[in-house]
Short mmCIF file of C-alpha atoms and ligand atoms in Angstrom, two decimals:
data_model
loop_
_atom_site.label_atom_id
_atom_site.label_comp_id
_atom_site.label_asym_id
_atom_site.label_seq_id
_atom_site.Cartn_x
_atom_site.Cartn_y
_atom_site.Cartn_z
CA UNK G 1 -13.37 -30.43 11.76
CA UNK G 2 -13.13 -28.77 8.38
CA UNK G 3 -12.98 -25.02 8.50
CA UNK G 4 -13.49 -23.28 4.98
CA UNK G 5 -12.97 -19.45 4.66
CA UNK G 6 -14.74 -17.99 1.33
CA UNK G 7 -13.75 -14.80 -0.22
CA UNK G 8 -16.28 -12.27 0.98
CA UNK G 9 -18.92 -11.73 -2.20
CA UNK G 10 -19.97 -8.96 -0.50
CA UNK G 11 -19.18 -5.06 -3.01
CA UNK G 12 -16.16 -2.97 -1.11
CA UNK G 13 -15.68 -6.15 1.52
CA UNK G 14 -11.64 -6.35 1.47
CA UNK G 15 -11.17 -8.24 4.88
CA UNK G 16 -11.19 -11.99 4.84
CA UNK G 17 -12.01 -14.41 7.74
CA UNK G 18 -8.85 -15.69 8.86
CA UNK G 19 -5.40 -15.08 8.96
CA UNK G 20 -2.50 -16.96 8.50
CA UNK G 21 -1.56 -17.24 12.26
CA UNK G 22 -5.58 -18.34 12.67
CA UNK G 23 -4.76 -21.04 10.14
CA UNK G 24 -1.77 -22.11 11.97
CA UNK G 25 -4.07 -22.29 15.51
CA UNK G 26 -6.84 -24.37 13.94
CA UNK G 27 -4.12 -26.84 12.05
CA UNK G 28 -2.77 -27.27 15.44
CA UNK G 29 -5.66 -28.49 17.11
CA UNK G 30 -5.92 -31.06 14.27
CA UNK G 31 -8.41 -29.16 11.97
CA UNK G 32 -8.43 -29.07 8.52
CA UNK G 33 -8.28 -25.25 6.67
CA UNK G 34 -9.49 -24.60 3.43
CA UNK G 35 -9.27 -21.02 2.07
CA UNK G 36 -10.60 -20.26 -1.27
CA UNK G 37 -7.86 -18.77 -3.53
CA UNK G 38 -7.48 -14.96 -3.29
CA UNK G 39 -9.50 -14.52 -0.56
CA UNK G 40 -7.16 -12.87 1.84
CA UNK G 41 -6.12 -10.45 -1.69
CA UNK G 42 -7.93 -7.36 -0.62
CA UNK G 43 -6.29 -7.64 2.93
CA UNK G 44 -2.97 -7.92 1.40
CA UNK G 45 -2.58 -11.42 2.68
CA UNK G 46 -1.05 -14.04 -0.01
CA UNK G 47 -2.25 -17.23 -0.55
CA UNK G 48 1.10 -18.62 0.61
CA UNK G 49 1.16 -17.13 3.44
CA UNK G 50 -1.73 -19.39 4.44
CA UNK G 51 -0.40 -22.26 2.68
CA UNK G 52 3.05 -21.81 4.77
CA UNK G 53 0.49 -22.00 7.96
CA UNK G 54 -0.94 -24.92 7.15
CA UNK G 55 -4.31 -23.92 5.04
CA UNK G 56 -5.06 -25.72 1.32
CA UNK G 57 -6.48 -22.88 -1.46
CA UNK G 58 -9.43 -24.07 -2.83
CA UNK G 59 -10.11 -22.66 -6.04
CA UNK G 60 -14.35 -22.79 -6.16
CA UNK G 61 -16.56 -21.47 -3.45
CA UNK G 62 -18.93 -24.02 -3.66
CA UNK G 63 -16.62 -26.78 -3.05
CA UNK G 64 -15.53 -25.11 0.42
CA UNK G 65 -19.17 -24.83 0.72
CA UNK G 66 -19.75 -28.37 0.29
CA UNK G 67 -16.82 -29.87 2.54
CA UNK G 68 -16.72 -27.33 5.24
CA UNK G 69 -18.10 -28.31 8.78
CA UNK G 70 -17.75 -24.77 9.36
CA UNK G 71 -17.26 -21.70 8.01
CA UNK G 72 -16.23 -18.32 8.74
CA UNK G 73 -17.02 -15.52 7.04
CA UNK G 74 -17.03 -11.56 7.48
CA UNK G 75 -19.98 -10.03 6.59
CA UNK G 76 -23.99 -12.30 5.56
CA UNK G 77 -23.84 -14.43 2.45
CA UNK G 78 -25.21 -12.87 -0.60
CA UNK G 79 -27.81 -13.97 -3.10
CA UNK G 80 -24.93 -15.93 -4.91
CA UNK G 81 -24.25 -17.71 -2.20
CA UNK G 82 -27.69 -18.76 -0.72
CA UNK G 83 -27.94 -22.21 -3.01
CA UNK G 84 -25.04 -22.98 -1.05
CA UNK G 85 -25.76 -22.77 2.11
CA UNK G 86 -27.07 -26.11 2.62
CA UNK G 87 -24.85 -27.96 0.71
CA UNK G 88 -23.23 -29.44 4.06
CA UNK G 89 -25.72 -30.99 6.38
CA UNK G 90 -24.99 -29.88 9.97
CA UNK G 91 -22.51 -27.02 8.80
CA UNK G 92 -22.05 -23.99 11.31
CA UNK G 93 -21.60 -20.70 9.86
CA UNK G 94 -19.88 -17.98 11.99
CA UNK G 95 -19.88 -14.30 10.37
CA UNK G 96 -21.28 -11.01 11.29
CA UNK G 97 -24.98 -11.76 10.14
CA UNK G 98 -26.82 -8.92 11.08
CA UNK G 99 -30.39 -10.79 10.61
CA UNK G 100 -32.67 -8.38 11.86
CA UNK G 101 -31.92 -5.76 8.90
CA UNK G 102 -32.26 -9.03 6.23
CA UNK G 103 -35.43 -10.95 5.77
CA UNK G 104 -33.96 -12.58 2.47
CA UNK G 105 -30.49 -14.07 4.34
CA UNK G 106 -32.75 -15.09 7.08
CA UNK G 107 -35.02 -17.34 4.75
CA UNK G 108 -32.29 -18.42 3.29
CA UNK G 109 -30.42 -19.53 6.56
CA UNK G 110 -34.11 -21.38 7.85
CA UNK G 111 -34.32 -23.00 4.83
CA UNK G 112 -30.80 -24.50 4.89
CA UNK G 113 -31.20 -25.96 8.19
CA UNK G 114 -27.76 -25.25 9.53
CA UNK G 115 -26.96 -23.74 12.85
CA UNK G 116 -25.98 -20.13 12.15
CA UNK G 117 -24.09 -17.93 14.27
CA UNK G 118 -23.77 -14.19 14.60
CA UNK G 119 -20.58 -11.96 15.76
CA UNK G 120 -22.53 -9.16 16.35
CA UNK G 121 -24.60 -10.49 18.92
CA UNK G 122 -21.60 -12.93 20.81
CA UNK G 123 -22.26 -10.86 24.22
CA UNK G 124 -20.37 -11.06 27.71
CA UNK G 125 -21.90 -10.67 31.06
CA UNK G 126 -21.04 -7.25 31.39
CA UNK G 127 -23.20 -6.12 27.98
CA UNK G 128 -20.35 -5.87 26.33
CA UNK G 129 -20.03 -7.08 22.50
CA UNK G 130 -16.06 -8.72 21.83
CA UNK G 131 -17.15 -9.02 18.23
CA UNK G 132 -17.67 -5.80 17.32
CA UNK G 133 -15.48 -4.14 20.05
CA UNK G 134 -12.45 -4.41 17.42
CA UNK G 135 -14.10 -2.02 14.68
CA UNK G 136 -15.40 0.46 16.78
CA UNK G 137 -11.50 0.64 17.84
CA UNK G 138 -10.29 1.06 14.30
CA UNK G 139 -13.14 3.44 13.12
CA UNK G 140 -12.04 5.51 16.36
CA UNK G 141 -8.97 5.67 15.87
CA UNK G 142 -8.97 6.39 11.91
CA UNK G 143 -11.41 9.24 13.16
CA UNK G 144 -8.94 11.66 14.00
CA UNK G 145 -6.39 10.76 10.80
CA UNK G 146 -9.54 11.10 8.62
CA UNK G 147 -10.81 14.78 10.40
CA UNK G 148 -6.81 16.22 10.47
CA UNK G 149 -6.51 14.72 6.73
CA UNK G 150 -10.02 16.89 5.84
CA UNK G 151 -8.75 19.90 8.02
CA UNK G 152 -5.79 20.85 5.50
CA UNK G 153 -7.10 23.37 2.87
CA UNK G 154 -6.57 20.77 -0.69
CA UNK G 155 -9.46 18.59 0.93
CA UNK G 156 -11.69 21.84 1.94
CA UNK G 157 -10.81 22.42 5.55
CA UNK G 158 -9.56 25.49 7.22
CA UNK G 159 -6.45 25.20 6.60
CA UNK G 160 -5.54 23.77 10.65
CA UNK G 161 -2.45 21.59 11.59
CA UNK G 162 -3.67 19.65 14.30
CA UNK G 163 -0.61 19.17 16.47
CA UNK G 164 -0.18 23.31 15.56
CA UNK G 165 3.83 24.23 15.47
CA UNK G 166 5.68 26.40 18.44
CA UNK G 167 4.07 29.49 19.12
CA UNK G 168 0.72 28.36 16.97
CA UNK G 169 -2.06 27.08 18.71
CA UNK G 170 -3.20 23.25 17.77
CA UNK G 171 -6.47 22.34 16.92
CA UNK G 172 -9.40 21.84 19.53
CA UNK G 173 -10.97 18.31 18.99
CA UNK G 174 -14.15 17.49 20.72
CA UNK G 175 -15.20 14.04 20.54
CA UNK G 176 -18.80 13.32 21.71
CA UNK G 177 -19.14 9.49 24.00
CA UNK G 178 -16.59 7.93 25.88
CA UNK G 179 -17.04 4.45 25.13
CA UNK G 180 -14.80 2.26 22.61
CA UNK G 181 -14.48 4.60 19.74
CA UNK G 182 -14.38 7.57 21.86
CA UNK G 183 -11.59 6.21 23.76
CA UNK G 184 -10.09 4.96 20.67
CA UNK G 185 -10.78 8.40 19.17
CA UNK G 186 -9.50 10.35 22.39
CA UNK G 187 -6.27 8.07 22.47
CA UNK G 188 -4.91 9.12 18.59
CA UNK G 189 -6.08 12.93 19.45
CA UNK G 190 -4.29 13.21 22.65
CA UNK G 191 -0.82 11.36 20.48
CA UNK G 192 -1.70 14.45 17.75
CA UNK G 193 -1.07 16.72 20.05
CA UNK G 194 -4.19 18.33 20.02
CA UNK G 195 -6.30 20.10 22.67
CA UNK G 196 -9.31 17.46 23.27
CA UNK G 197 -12.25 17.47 25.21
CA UNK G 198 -14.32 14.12 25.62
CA UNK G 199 -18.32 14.15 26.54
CA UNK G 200 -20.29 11.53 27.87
CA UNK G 201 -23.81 11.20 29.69
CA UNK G 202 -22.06 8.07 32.17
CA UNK G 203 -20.48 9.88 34.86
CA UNK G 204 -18.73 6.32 36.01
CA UNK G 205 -16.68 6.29 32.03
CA UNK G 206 -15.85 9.85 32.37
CA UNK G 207 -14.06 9.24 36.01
CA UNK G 208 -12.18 6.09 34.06
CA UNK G 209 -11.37 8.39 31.14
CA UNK G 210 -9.73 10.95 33.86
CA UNK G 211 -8.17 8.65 35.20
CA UNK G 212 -6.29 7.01 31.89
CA UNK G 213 -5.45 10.01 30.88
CA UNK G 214 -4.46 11.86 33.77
CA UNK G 215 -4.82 15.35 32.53
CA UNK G 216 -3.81 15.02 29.45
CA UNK G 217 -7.90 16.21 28.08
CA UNK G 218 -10.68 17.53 29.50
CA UNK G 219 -13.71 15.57 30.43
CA UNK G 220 -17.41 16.59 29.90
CA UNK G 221 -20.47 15.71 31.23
CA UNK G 222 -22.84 15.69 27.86
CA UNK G 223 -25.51 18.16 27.98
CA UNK G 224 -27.07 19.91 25.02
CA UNK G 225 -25.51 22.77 26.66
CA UNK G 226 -22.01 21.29 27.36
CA UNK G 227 -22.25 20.20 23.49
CA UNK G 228 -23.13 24.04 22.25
CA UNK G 229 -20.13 25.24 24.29
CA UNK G 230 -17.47 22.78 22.88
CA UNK G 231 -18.56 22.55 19.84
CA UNK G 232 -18.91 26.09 18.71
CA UNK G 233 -15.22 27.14 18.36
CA UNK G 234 -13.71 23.16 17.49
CA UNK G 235 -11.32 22.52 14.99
CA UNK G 236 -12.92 19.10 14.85
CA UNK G 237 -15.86 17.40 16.27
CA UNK G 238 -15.94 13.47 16.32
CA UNK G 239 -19.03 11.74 16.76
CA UNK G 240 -19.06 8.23 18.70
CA UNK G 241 -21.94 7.79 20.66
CA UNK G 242 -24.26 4.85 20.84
CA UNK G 243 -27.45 4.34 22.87
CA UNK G 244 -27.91 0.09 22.98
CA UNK G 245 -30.70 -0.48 20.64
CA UNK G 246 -31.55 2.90 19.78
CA UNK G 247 -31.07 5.45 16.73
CA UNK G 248 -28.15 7.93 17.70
CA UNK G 249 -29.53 10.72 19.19
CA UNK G 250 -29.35 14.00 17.42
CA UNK G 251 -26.22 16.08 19.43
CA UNK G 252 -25.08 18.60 16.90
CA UNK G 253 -27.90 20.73 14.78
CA UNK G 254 -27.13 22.61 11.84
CA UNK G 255 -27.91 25.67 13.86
CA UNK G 256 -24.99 24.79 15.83
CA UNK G 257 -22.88 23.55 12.74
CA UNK G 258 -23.44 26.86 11.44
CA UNK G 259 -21.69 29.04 14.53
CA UNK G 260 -18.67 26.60 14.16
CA UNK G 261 -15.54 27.75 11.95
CA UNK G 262 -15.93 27.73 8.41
CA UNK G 263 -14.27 24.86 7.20
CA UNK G 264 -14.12 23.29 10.37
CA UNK G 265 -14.58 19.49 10.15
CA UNK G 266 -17.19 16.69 12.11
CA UNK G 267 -16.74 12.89 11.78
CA UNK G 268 -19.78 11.05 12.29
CA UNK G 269 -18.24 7.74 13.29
CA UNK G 270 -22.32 6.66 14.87
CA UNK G 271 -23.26 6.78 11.13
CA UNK G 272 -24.67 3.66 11.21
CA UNK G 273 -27.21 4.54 13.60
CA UNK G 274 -28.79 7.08 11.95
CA UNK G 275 -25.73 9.48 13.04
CA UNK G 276 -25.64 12.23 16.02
CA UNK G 277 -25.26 14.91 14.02
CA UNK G 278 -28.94 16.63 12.22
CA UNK G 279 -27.94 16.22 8.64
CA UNK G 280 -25.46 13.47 8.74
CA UNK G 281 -26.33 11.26 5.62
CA UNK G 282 -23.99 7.46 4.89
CA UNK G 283 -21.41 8.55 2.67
CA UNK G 284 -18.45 5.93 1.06
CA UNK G 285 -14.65 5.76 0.59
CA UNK G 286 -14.95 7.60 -2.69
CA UNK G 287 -16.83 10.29 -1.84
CA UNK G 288 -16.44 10.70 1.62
CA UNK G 289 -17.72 14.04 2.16
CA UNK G 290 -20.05 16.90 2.03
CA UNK G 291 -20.51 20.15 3.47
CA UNK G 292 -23.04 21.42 5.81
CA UNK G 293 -23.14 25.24 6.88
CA UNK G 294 -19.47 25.83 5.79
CA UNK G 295 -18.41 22.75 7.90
CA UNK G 296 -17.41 19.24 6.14
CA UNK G 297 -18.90 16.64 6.85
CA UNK G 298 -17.21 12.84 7.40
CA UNK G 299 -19.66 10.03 7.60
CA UNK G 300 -18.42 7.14 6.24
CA UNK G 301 -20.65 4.14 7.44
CA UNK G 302 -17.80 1.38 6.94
CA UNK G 303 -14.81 3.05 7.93
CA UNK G 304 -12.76 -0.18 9.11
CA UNK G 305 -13.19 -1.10 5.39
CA UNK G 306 -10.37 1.89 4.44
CA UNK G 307 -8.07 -0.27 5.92
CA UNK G 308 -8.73 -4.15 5.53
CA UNK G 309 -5.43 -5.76 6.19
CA UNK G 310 -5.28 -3.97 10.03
CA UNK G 311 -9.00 -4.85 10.27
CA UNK G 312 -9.04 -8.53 9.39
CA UNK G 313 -6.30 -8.70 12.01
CA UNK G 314 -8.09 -7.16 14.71
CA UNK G 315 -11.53 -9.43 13.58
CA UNK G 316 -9.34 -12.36 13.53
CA UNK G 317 -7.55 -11.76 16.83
CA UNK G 318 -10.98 -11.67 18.90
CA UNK G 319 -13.36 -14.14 16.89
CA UNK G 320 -10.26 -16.95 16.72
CA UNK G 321 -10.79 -17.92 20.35
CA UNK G 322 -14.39 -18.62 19.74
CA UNK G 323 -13.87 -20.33 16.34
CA UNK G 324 -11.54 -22.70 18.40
CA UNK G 325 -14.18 -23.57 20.71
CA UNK G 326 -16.37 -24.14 18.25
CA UNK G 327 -13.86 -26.29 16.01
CA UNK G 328 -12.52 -27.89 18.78
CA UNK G 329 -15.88 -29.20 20.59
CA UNK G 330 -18.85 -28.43 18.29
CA UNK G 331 -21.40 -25.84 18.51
CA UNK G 332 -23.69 -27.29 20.49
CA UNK G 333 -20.71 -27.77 23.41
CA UNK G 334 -19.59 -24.74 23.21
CA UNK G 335 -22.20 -22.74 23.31
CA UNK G 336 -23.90 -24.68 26.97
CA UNK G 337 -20.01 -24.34 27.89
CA UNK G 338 -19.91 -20.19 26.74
CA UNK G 339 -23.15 -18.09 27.93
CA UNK G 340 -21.60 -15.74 25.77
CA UNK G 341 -21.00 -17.57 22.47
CA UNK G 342 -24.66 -19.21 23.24
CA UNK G 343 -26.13 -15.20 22.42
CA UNK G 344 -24.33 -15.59 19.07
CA UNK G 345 -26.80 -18.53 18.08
CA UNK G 346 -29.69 -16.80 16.26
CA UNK G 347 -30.62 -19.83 14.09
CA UNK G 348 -30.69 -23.51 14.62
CA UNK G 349 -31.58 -26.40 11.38
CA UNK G 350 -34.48 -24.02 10.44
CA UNK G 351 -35.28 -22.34 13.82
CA UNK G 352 -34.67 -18.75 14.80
CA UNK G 353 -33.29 -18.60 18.17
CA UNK G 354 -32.55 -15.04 18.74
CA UNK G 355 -35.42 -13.16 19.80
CA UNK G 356 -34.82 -9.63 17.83
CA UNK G 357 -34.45 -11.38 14.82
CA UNK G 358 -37.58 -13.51 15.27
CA UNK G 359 -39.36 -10.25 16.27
CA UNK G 360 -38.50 -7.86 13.56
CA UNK G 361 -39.41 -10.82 11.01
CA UNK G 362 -42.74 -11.80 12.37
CA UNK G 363 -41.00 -15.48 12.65
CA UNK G 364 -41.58 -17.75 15.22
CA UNK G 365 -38.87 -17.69 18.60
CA UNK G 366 -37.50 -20.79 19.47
CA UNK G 367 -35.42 -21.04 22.70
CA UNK G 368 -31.79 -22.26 21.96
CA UNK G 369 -31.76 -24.36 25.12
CA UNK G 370 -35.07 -26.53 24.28
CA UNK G 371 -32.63 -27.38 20.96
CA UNK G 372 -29.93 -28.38 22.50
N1 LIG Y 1 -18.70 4.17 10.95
C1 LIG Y 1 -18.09 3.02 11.17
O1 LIG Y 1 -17.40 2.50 10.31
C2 LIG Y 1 -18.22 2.36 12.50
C3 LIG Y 1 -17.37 1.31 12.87
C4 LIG Y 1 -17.50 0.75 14.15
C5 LIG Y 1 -18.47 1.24 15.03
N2 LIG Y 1 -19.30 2.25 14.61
C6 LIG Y 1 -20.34 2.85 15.49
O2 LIG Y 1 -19.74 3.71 16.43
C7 LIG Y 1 -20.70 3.97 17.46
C8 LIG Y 1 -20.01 3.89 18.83
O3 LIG Y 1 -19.69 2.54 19.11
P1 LIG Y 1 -18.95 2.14 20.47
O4 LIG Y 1 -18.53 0.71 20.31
O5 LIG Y 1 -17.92 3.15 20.83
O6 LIG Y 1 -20.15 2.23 21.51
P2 LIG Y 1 -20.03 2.25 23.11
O7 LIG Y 1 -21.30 1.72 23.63
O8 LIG Y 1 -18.75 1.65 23.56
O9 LIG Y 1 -19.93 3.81 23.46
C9 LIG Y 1 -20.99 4.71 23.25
C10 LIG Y 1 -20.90 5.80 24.31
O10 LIG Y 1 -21.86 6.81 23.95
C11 LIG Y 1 -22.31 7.37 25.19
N3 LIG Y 1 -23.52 8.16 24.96
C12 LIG Y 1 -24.78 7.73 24.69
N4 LIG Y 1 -25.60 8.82 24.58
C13 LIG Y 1 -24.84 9.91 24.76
C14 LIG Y 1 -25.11 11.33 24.76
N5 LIG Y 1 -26.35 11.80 24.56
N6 LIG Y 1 -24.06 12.17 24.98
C15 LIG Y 1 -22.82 11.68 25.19
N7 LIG Y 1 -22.52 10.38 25.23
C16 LIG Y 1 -23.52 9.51 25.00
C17 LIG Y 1 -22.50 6.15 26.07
O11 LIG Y 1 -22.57 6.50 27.44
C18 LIG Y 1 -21.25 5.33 25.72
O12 LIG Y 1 -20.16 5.61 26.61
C19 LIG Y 1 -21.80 2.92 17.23
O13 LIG Y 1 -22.89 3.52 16.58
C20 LIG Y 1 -21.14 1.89 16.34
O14 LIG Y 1 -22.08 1.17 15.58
C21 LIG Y 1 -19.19 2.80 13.37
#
């Protein structure tokens, strides 16, 4: 198969597709890789570093485009890119796609008739989601570099050392859900030194979280009045909870902000739900916060994209298997031989197979299996 790997189109999208020990995987099982020149730039990855693995640099977009049985990308393809989507006949494309929230990439996929295949929505038995898993761990565990960063007094905290010194107390974190940022979140705090306590509705996560940490924080069943208690005298207050499906619900009110320590700092790492704190709003890298009730406020909605290069590693390292599969027996066999790549199909040669999609477009459902 021929693999091409675009540079991501997409404004402030630094991480690329593959990486050069990807390249050397797929040239291994006898594919051919073609990555367009510069794309791994913004993730600090040479061209000849791919080149050494095996990869040829293309130079136009639309020629990997045209040749590509395949290709992966990072985030949906862009208005510039939609006349070439159906260059290749039959060509899978594998990137986070995030259909529902895009009626114009959706047309644009039907109407190219290729098979089209979402990260996002690549789910194992369990409910868990391997695709995204990787940068809800980075965002966690930037989340406690980016509040102890905002805590020191140049960038309008209080003025709070997080690990404190001897005979200074360090700062009280509270980080709000236990699941992959949390932990992610809970595992950098503990390292800092500081005095963290972890909340969560699941009883069954909190026992696990005990358990990992043995002692070394203090667990919390989530309550609104657990949350007022916490809260109200913390350093730092990270926000990482997600309800499947859902907006985040509102945790933290400015009434509560407001009894917290001037200068104090929350992270809002569920930003892209709609955020759990009341007046979280999406902010970006260059202007990353704003203050609420004396408090600053973090809420960055693509915080993996501070840090590319680590992020296109951790991408790469958990969608690679799956591109193999793919490469190595075609879509359609891989997906009856995965249950969990098969939720990744949401559209098929002009078909929409996943049901959300179809349902927040209006468009017809198709079931994958009467396509394959
Ligand atoms: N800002 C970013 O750049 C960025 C990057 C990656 C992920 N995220 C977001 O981070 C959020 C967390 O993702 P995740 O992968 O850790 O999810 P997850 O499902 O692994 O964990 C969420 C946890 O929240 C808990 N929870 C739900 N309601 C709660 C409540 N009322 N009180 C306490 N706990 C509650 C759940 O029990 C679960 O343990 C998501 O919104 C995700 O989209 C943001």
């Amino acid at each position: 198969m021929i693999v091409g790997v675009p540079k991501e189109v997409k404004d402030d999208e630094y991480r690329v597709a593959i990486t050069p020990a990807g390249v050397r995987e797929l040239t291994a099982h006898g594919h051919t890789v073609l990555v367009e020149r510069g794309a791994g730039g913004g993730s600090s990855i040479p061209d000849e570093d791919f080149v050494r693995t095996g990869a040829m640099i293309i130079a136009e977009p639309e020629g990997i485009w045209a040749e590509s049985d395949m290709i992966l990308g990072v985030k949906e393809p862009v208005g510039e890119e939609y006349p070439w989507l159906g260059l290749h006949k039959g060509q899978v494309l594998f990137t986070y796609l995030h259909l529902a929230a895009s009626r114009s990439c959706t047309d644009a996929l039907l109407a190219a008739q290729n098979t089209a295949i979402a990260y996002e929505t690549v789910r194992l038995p369990d409910g868990s989601l391997p695709l995204l898993t990787p940068m809800s761990e980075v965002a966690g565990r930037m989340a406690p570099f980016m509040g102890a960063h905002h805590l020191m007094r140049p960038a309008g905290g209080r003025g709070t050392l997080v690990c404190g010194v001897p005979g200074v107390e360090c700062a009280k974190i509270v980080i709000l859900g236990a699941g992959v940022a949390g932990m992610a979140a809970a595992t950098l705090a503990v390292g800092m030194h500081a005095n963290v306590y972890i909340l969560d509705r699941n009883l069954e996560r909190l026992r696990q979280v005990d358990h990992h940490f043995r002692g070394a924080l203090e667990t919390v069943a989530s309550s609104a009045h657990a949350i007022e208690e916490t809260c109200s005298d913390a350093d730092l207050v990270i926000g990482a909870v997600l309800v499947v499906g859902a907006r985040a619900p509102t945790l933290v009110p400015d009434e509560l902000v407001a009894r917290m320590p001037t200068g104090s700092v929350l992270v809002d790492i569920s930003v892209d739900q709609g955020g759990c704190f009341e007046s979280t709003r999406p902010t970006t890298h260059s202007k990353p916060t704003f203050e609420v009730e004396g408090s600053i406020f973090y809420c960055v909605a693509n915080m993996p994209g501070a840090v590319p290069h680590s992020s296109t590693y951790a991408l790469v390292n958990a969608t690679l298997p799956y591109t193999l599969e793919i490469a190595d027996r075609g879509w359609r066999d891989a997906v009856q031989a995965d249950p969990a790549l098969a939720l990744g199909v949401n559209v098929v040669e002009g078909a929409v197979v996943c049901e959300p999609v179809a349902e927040s477009h209006g468009l017809a459902f198709t079931a994958l299996e009467s396509l394959l």
